[in-house]
mmCIF file of C-alpha atoms in Angstrom:
data_model
loop_
_atom_site.group_PDB
_atom_site.id
_atom_site.type_symbol
_atom_site.label_atom_id
_atom_site.label_comp_id
_atom_site.label_asym_id
_atom_site.label_seq_id
_atom_site.Cartn_x
_atom_site.Cartn_y
_atom_site.Cartn_z
ATOM 1 C CA ASN A 1121 -127.099 -62.739 -83.297
ATOM 2 C CA ALA A 1122 -124.667 -60.066 -82.139
ATOM 3 C CA GLY A 1123 -121.734 -61.835 -83.830
ATOM 4 C CA VAL A 1124 -118.355 -60.872 -82.357
ATOM 5 C CA THR A 1125 -118.414 -58.183 -79.673
ATOM 6 C CA GLN A 1126 -115.311 -56.367 -78.458
ATOM 7 C CA THR A 1127 -114.962 -54.013 -75.517
ATOM 8 C CA PRO A 1128 -113.784 -51.357 -74.977
ATOM 9 C CA LYS A 1129 -113.863 -49.457 -78.288
ATOM 10 C CA PHE A 1130 -111.097 -47.068 -77.253
ATOM 11 C CA ARG A 1131 -108.509 -47.008 -74.480
ATOM 12 C CA ILE A 1132 -105.495 -44.928 -73.537
ATOM 13 C CA LEU A 1133 -102.884 -46.564 -71.327
ATOM 14 C CA LYS A 1134 -99.739 -45.266 -69.710
ATOM 15 C CA ILE A 1135 -96.510 -47.200 -70.207
ATOM 16 C CA GLY A 1136 -96.343 -50.109 -67.786
ATOM 17 C CA GLN A 1137 -100.084 -50.332 -67.134
ATOM 18 C CA SER A 1138 -102.027 -53.497 -67.818
ATOM 19 C CA MET A 1139 -105.441 -54.157 -69.288
ATOM 20 C CA THR A 1140 -107.675 -56.853 -70.736
ATOM 21 C CA LEU A 1141 -109.393 -56.568 -74.089
ATOM 22 C CA GLN A 1142 -112.657 -58.461 -74.034
ATOM 23 C CA CYS A 1143 -114.052 -60.538 -76.895
ATOM 24 C CA THR A 1144 -117.185 -62.653 -76.970
ATOM 25 C CA GLN A 1145 -119.006 -64.421 -79.806
ATOM 26 C CA ASP A 1146 -122.475 -65.964 -79.917
ATOM 27 C CA MET A 1147 -122.087 -68.124 -83.025
ATOM 28 C CA ASN A 1148 -120.731 -71.195 -81.206
ATOM 29 C CA HIS A 1149 -117.519 -71.003 -83.220
ATOM 30 C CA ASN A 1150 -114.638 -73.126 -81.995
ATOM 31 C CA TYR A 1151 -111.920 -71.008 -83.598
ATOM 32 C CA MET A 1152 -111.110 -67.553 -82.274
ATOM 33 C CA TYR A 1153 -108.287 -65.159 -83.126
ATOM 34 C CA TRP A 1154 -106.681 -61.926 -82.035
ATOM 35 C CA TYR A 1155 -105.128 -59.656 -84.668
ATOM 36 C CA ARG A 1156 -103.493 -56.259 -84.528
ATOM 37 C CA GLN A 1157 -103.634 -53.769 -87.384
ATOM 38 C CA ASP A 1158 -101.076 -51.011 -87.714
ATOM 39 C CA PRO A 1159 -101.460 -48.115 -90.202
ATOM 40 C CA GLY A 1160 -100.642 -49.128 -93.770
ATOM 41 C CA MET A 1161 -99.998 -52.712 -92.724
ATOM 42 C CA GLY A 1162 -101.955 -55.893 -93.008
ATOM 43 C CA LEU A 1163 -103.313 -57.697 -89.980
ATOM 44 C CA LYS A 1164 -100.878 -59.661 -87.841
ATOM 45 C CA LEU A 1165 -102.003 -62.688 -85.827
ATOM 46 C CA ILE A 1166 -101.235 -62.413 -82.094
ATOM 47 C CA TYR A 1167 -102.857 -65.544 -80.634
ATOM 48 C CA TYR A 1168 -105.504 -68.001 -81.650
ATOM 49 C CA SER A 1169 -107.615 -70.748 -80.076
ATOM 50 C CA VAL A 1170 -109.094 -73.893 -81.588
ATOM 51 C CA GLY A 1171 -111.472 -74.493 -78.712
ATOM 52 C CA ALA A 1172 -112.064 -73.970 -75.007
ATOM 53 C CA GLY A 1173 -108.880 -74.605 -73.053
ATOM 54 C CA ILE A 1174 -106.608 -74.572 -76.128
ATOM 55 C CA THR A 1175 -104.579 -71.557 -77.225
ATOM 56 C CA ASP A 1176 -101.487 -71.040 -79.363
ATOM 57 C CA LYS A 1177 -99.149 -68.263 -80.433
ATOM 58 C CA GLY A 1178 -99.423 -66.435 -83.720
ATOM 59 C CA GLU A 1179 -96.863 -64.237 -85.473
ATOM 60 C CA VAL A 1180 -96.510 -61.493 -82.839
ATOM 61 C CA PRO A 1181 -97.346 -62.902 -79.362
ATOM 62 C CA ASN A 1182 -94.704 -61.107 -77.278
ATOM 63 C CA GLY A 1183 -96.207 -58.839 -74.623
ATOM 64 C CA TYR A 1184 -99.629 -60.502 -74.739
ATOM 65 C CA ASN A 1185 -101.431 -63.368 -73.061
ATOM 66 C CA VAL A 1186 -104.750 -65.075 -73.708
ATOM 67 C CA SER A 1187 -107.092 -67.572 -72.092
ATOM 68 C CA ARG A 1188 -110.081 -69.512 -73.392
ATOM 69 C CA SER A 1189 -112.173 -70.866 -70.520
ATOM 70 C CA THR A 1190 -115.417 -70.939 -72.531
ATOM 71 C CA THR A 1191 -116.358 -71.285 -76.189
ATOM 72 C CA GLU A 1192 -117.802 -67.771 -76.191
ATOM 73 C CA ASP A 1193 -115.011 -65.697 -74.624
ATOM 74 C CA PHE A 1194 -111.414 -65.052 -75.667
ATOM 75 C CA PRO A 1195 -109.858 -62.168 -73.687
ATOM 76 C CA LEU A 1196 -106.472 -60.680 -74.583
ATOM 77 C CA ARG A 1197 -104.253 -59.460 -71.737
ATOM 78 C CA LEU A 1198 -101.540 -56.808 -71.955
ATOM 79 C CA GLU A 1199 -99.379 -57.008 -68.843
ATOM 80 C CA LEU A 1200 -96.847 -54.149 -69.214
ATOM 81 C CA ALA A 1201 -98.059 -51.790 -71.907
ATOM 82 C CA ALA A 1202 -95.416 -50.386 -74.251
ATOM 83 C CA PRO A 1203 -95.714 -47.706 -76.978
ATOM 84 C CA SER A 1204 -95.116 -50.440 -79.592
ATOM 85 C CA GLN A 1205 -98.480 -51.906 -78.590
ATOM 86 C CA THR A 1206 -100.336 -48.840 -79.833
ATOM 87 C CA SER A 1207 -102.566 -50.353 -82.489
ATOM 88 C CA VAL A 1208 -106.088 -51.405 -83.399
ATOM 89 C CA TYR A 1209 -106.916 -54.857 -82.079
ATOM 90 C CA PHE A 1210 -109.434 -57.126 -83.757
ATOM 91 C CA CYS A 1211 -110.974 -60.298 -82.438
ATOM 92 C CA ALA A 1212 -112.372 -62.785 -84.953
ATOM 93 C CA SER A 1213 -114.006 -66.193 -84.982
ATOM 94 C CA SER A 1214 -114.675 -68.909 -87.532
ATOM 95 C CA TYR A 1215 -116.605 -72.159 -87.738
ATOM 96 C CA ILE A 1216 -113.576 -74.154 -88.940
ATOM 97 C CA GLY A 1217 -109.914 -73.271 -89.058
ATOM 98 C CA LEU A 1218 -107.128 -72.913 -91.627
ATOM 99 C CA GLY A 1219 -109.114 -70.067 -93.156
ATOM 100 C CA ASN A 1220 -111.493 -72.657 -94.631
ATOM 101 C CA SER A 1221 -114.564 -70.786 -93.509
ATOM 102 C CA PRO A 1222 -115.208 -67.043 -93.465
ATOM 103 C CA LEU A 1223 -113.845 -65.107 -90.511
ATOM 104 C CA HIS A 1224 -116.245 -62.929 -88.542
ATOM 105 C CA PHE A 1225 -114.626 -59.842 -87.024
ATOM 106 C CA GLY A 1226 -115.521 -57.549 -84.166
ATOM 107 C CA ASN A 1227 -115.379 -53.781 -84.625
ATOM 108 C CA GLY A 1228 -112.011 -53.441 -82.957
ATOM 109 C CA THR A 1229 -110.398 -51.796 -79.932
ATOM 110 C CA ARG A 1230 -108.232 -48.750 -80.624
ATOM 111 C CA LEU A 1231 -105.440 -48.711 -78.033
ATOM 112 C CA THR A 1232 -102.965 -45.896 -77.459
ATOM 113 C CA VAL A 1233 -100.010 -46.326 -75.097
ATOM 114 C CA THR A 1234 -98.283 -43.103 -74.026
ATOM 115 C CA LYS B 331 -91.949 -66.733 -96.433
ATOM 116 C CA GLN B 332 -95.342 -65.860 -97.907
ATOM 117 C CA GLU B 333 -95.810 -62.229 -98.883
ATOM 118 C CA VAL B 334 -99.121 -60.787 -99.995
ATOM 119 C CA THR B 335 -99.154 -57.538 -101.944
ATOM 120 C CA GLN B 336 -102.028 -55.334 -103.034
ATOM 121 C CA ILE B 337 -101.434 -52.648 -105.627
ATOM 122 C CA PRO B 338 -102.508 -49.874 -105.829
ATOM 123 C CA ALA B 339 -102.752 -48.760 -102.211
ATOM 124 C CA ALA B 340 -105.554 -46.362 -103.164
ATOM 125 C CA LEU B 341 -107.927 -46.047 -106.105
ATOM 126 C CA SER B 342 -110.546 -43.437 -106.997
ATOM 127 C CA VAL B 343 -113.159 -44.069 -109.694
ATOM 128 C CA PRO B 344 -116.394 -42.415 -110.852
ATOM 129 C CA GLU B 345 -119.684 -44.075 -110.017
ATOM 130 C CA GLY B 346 -120.808 -46.725 -112.490
ATOM 131 C CA GLU B 347 -117.336 -47.803 -113.526
ATOM 132 C CA ASN B 348 -116.327 -51.456 -113.511
ATOM 133 C CA LEU B 349 -113.075 -51.965 -111.643
ATOM 134 C CA VAL B 350 -110.514 -54.592 -110.706
ATOM 135 C CA LEU B 351 -108.544 -54.859 -107.479
ATOM 136 C CA ASN B 352 -105.347 -56.894 -107.498
ATOM 137 C CA CYS B 353 -103.758 -59.262 -104.997
ATOM 138 C CA SER B 354 -100.502 -61.130 -105.526
ATOM 139 C CA PHE B 355 -98.780 -63.729 -103.370
ATOM 140 C CA THR B 356 -95.329 -65.288 -103.518
ATOM 141 C CA ASP B 357 -96.010 -68.899 -102.477
ATOM 142 C CA SER B 358 -98.652 -70.794 -104.449
ATOM 143 C CA ALA B 359 -99.063 -73.510 -101.766
ATOM 144 C CA ILE B 360 -102.220 -72.019 -100.277
ATOM 145 C CA TYR B 361 -105.419 -73.619 -98.983
ATOM 146 C CA ASN B 362 -107.642 -70.764 -100.072
ATOM 147 C CA LEU B 363 -107.884 -67.008 -100.517
ATOM 148 C CA GLN B 364 -110.383 -64.617 -98.981
ATOM 149 C CA TRP B 365 -111.408 -61.081 -99.881
ATOM 150 C CA PHE B 366 -112.564 -58.749 -97.110
ATOM 151 C CA ARG B 367 -114.082 -55.302 -96.936
ATOM 152 C CA GLN B 368 -113.240 -52.869 -94.130
ATOM 153 C CA ASP B 369 -115.209 -49.690 -93.498
ATOM 154 C CA PRO B 370 -113.575 -46.877 -91.494
ATOM 155 C CA GLY B 371 -113.578 -47.619 -87.780
ATOM 156 C CA LYS B 372 -115.059 -51.061 -88.321
ATOM 157 C CA GLY B 373 -113.916 -54.646 -88.441
ATOM 158 C CA LEU B 374 -113.488 -56.705 -91.571
ATOM 159 C CA THR B 375 -116.402 -58.292 -93.411
ATOM 160 C CA SER B 376 -115.750 -61.440 -95.423
ATOM 161 C CA LEU B 377 -116.844 -61.000 -99.053
ATOM 162 C CA LEU B 378 -115.691 -64.094 -100.927
ATOM 163 C CA LEU B 379 -113.692 -67.230 -100.142
ATOM 164 C CA ILE B 380 -112.058 -69.152 -103.007
ATOM 165 C CA GLN B 381 -110.749 -72.638 -102.305
ATOM 166 C CA SER B 382 -107.401 -73.523 -103.905
ATOM 167 C CA SER B 383 -109.164 -75.915 -106.294
ATOM 168 C CA GLN B 384 -111.523 -73.203 -107.548
ATOM 169 C CA ARG B 385 -110.942 -70.580 -110.221
ATOM 170 C CA GLU B 386 -113.557 -68.026 -109.198
ATOM 171 C CA GLN B 387 -116.417 -67.110 -106.884
ATOM 172 C CA THR B 388 -119.261 -64.686 -107.448
ATOM 173 C CA SER B 389 -121.535 -62.793 -105.095
ATOM 174 C CA GLY B 390 -123.845 -60.193 -106.597
ATOM 175 C CA ARG B 391 -121.743 -57.518 -108.325
ATOM 176 C CA LEU B 392 -118.514 -59.055 -107.004
ATOM 177 C CA ASN B 393 -116.430 -61.666 -108.782
ATOM 178 C CA ALA B 394 -113.148 -62.975 -107.421
ATOM 179 C CA SER B 395 -110.724 -65.049 -109.459
ATOM 180 C CA LEU B 396 -107.740 -67.103 -108.386
ATOM 181 C CA ASP B 397 -104.716 -68.173 -110.440
ATOM 182 C CA LYS B 398 -102.463 -70.099 -108.080
ATOM 183 C CA SER B 399 -99.776 -70.813 -110.658
ATOM 184 C CA SER B 400 -99.163 -67.112 -111.227
ATOM 185 C CA GLY B 401 -99.795 -66.134 -107.600
ATOM 186 C CA ARG B 402 -102.581 -63.724 -108.428
ATOM 187 C CA SER B 403 -106.159 -62.991 -107.489
ATOM 188 C CA THR B 404 -108.447 -60.253 -108.691
ATOM 189 C CA LEU B 405 -111.653 -58.808 -107.258
ATOM 190 C CA TYR B 406 -113.927 -57.450 -109.973
ATOM 191 C CA ILE B 407 -116.610 -54.965 -108.936
ATOM 192 C CA ALA B 408 -119.275 -54.269 -111.545
ATOM 193 C CA ALA B 409 -121.156 -50.978 -111.826
ATOM 194 C CA SER B 410 -119.452 -49.433 -108.799
ATOM 195 C CA GLN B 411 -121.499 -47.357 -106.330
ATOM 196 C CA PRO B 412 -120.499 -44.797 -103.667
ATOM 197 C CA GLY B 413 -121.471 -47.388 -101.070
ATOM 198 C CA ASP B 414 -118.631 -49.585 -102.338
ATOM 199 C CA SER B 415 -116.132 -47.080 -100.924
ATOM 200 C CA ALA B 416 -114.041 -48.952 -98.359
ATOM 201 C CA THR B 417 -110.697 -50.685 -97.951
ATOM 202 C CA TYR B 418 -110.508 -54.106 -99.572
ATOM 203 C CA LEU B 419 -108.070 -56.678 -98.197
ATOM 204 C CA CYS B 420 -107.097 -60.081 -99.496
ATOM 205 C CA ALA B 421 -105.693 -62.875 -97.341
ATOM 206 C CA VAL B 422 -104.210 -66.258 -98.218
ATOM 207 C CA SER B 423 -104.441 -69.283 -95.972
ATOM 208 C CA GLN B 424 -101.386 -71.403 -95.174
ATOM 209 C CA GLY B 425 -102.472 -72.758 -91.817
ATOM 210 C CA LYS B 426 -103.039 -69.159 -90.853
ATOM 211 C CA LEU B 427 -104.309 -66.166 -92.756
ATOM 212 C CA ILE B 428 -101.674 -63.830 -94.217
ATOM 213 C CA PHE B 429 -103.108 -60.452 -95.130
ATOM 214 C CA GLY B 430 -102.204 -57.899 -97.753
ATOM 215 C CA GLN B 431 -102.066 -54.223 -96.815
ATOM 216 C CA GLY B 432 -105.322 -53.430 -98.599
ATOM 217 C CA THR B 433 -106.535 -51.141 -101.390
ATOM 218 C CA GLU B 434 -108.535 -48.084 -100.317
ATOM 219 C CA LEU B 435 -111.324 -47.597 -102.856
ATOM 220 C CA SER B 436 -113.226 -44.349 -103.298
ATOM 221 C CA VAL B 437 -116.216 -44.268 -105.646
ATOM 222 C CA LYS B 438 -117.213 -40.683 -106.505
ATOM 223 C CA PRO B 439 -120.873 -39.823 -107.231
#
């Protein structure tokens, strides 16, 4: 099993550009999450999904969009990149929600917006 | 509002030492608490998950305890090794995971 795979690993965007961060998992997990991690801070939840076709906002959803058309994939879309979105983005999945089963994380996408 | 704090932010110990990492939280109404390890440039790896009804969990040289009433959890690492060097994060579950800022551990040979 590959687990949770994120692409790309690194990306530099100019202000106002858009991009999609890809995330796929092969563990047949229903729950998937997007977090951002800023230096010296804990992880903040952006969006999450409890299954295909169902998504919901987390703590910091502004400036982002998600979709969940399949169990395996959970892409994160940035429409108009801003410097405040410079961060490391992590996708994660779990078998059940509410933190009641271990989260499996991808290796992250380091995004810089200049 | 739940706040999760990990002190110290960084810790350096000699190899072989037993050590304790601390995690405190302000609201005791949690479902569970997880400890994670993060290596530089990598994602998080789940180490231990303690349900709210449990007092501790063990995995190899790691032992995590939970005291909900005092809002504290500790991660005990026995006989530390250089390979244990990483950032350790705790997270409490209240419908969503709320993370601490992490403790960066360095184990010197």
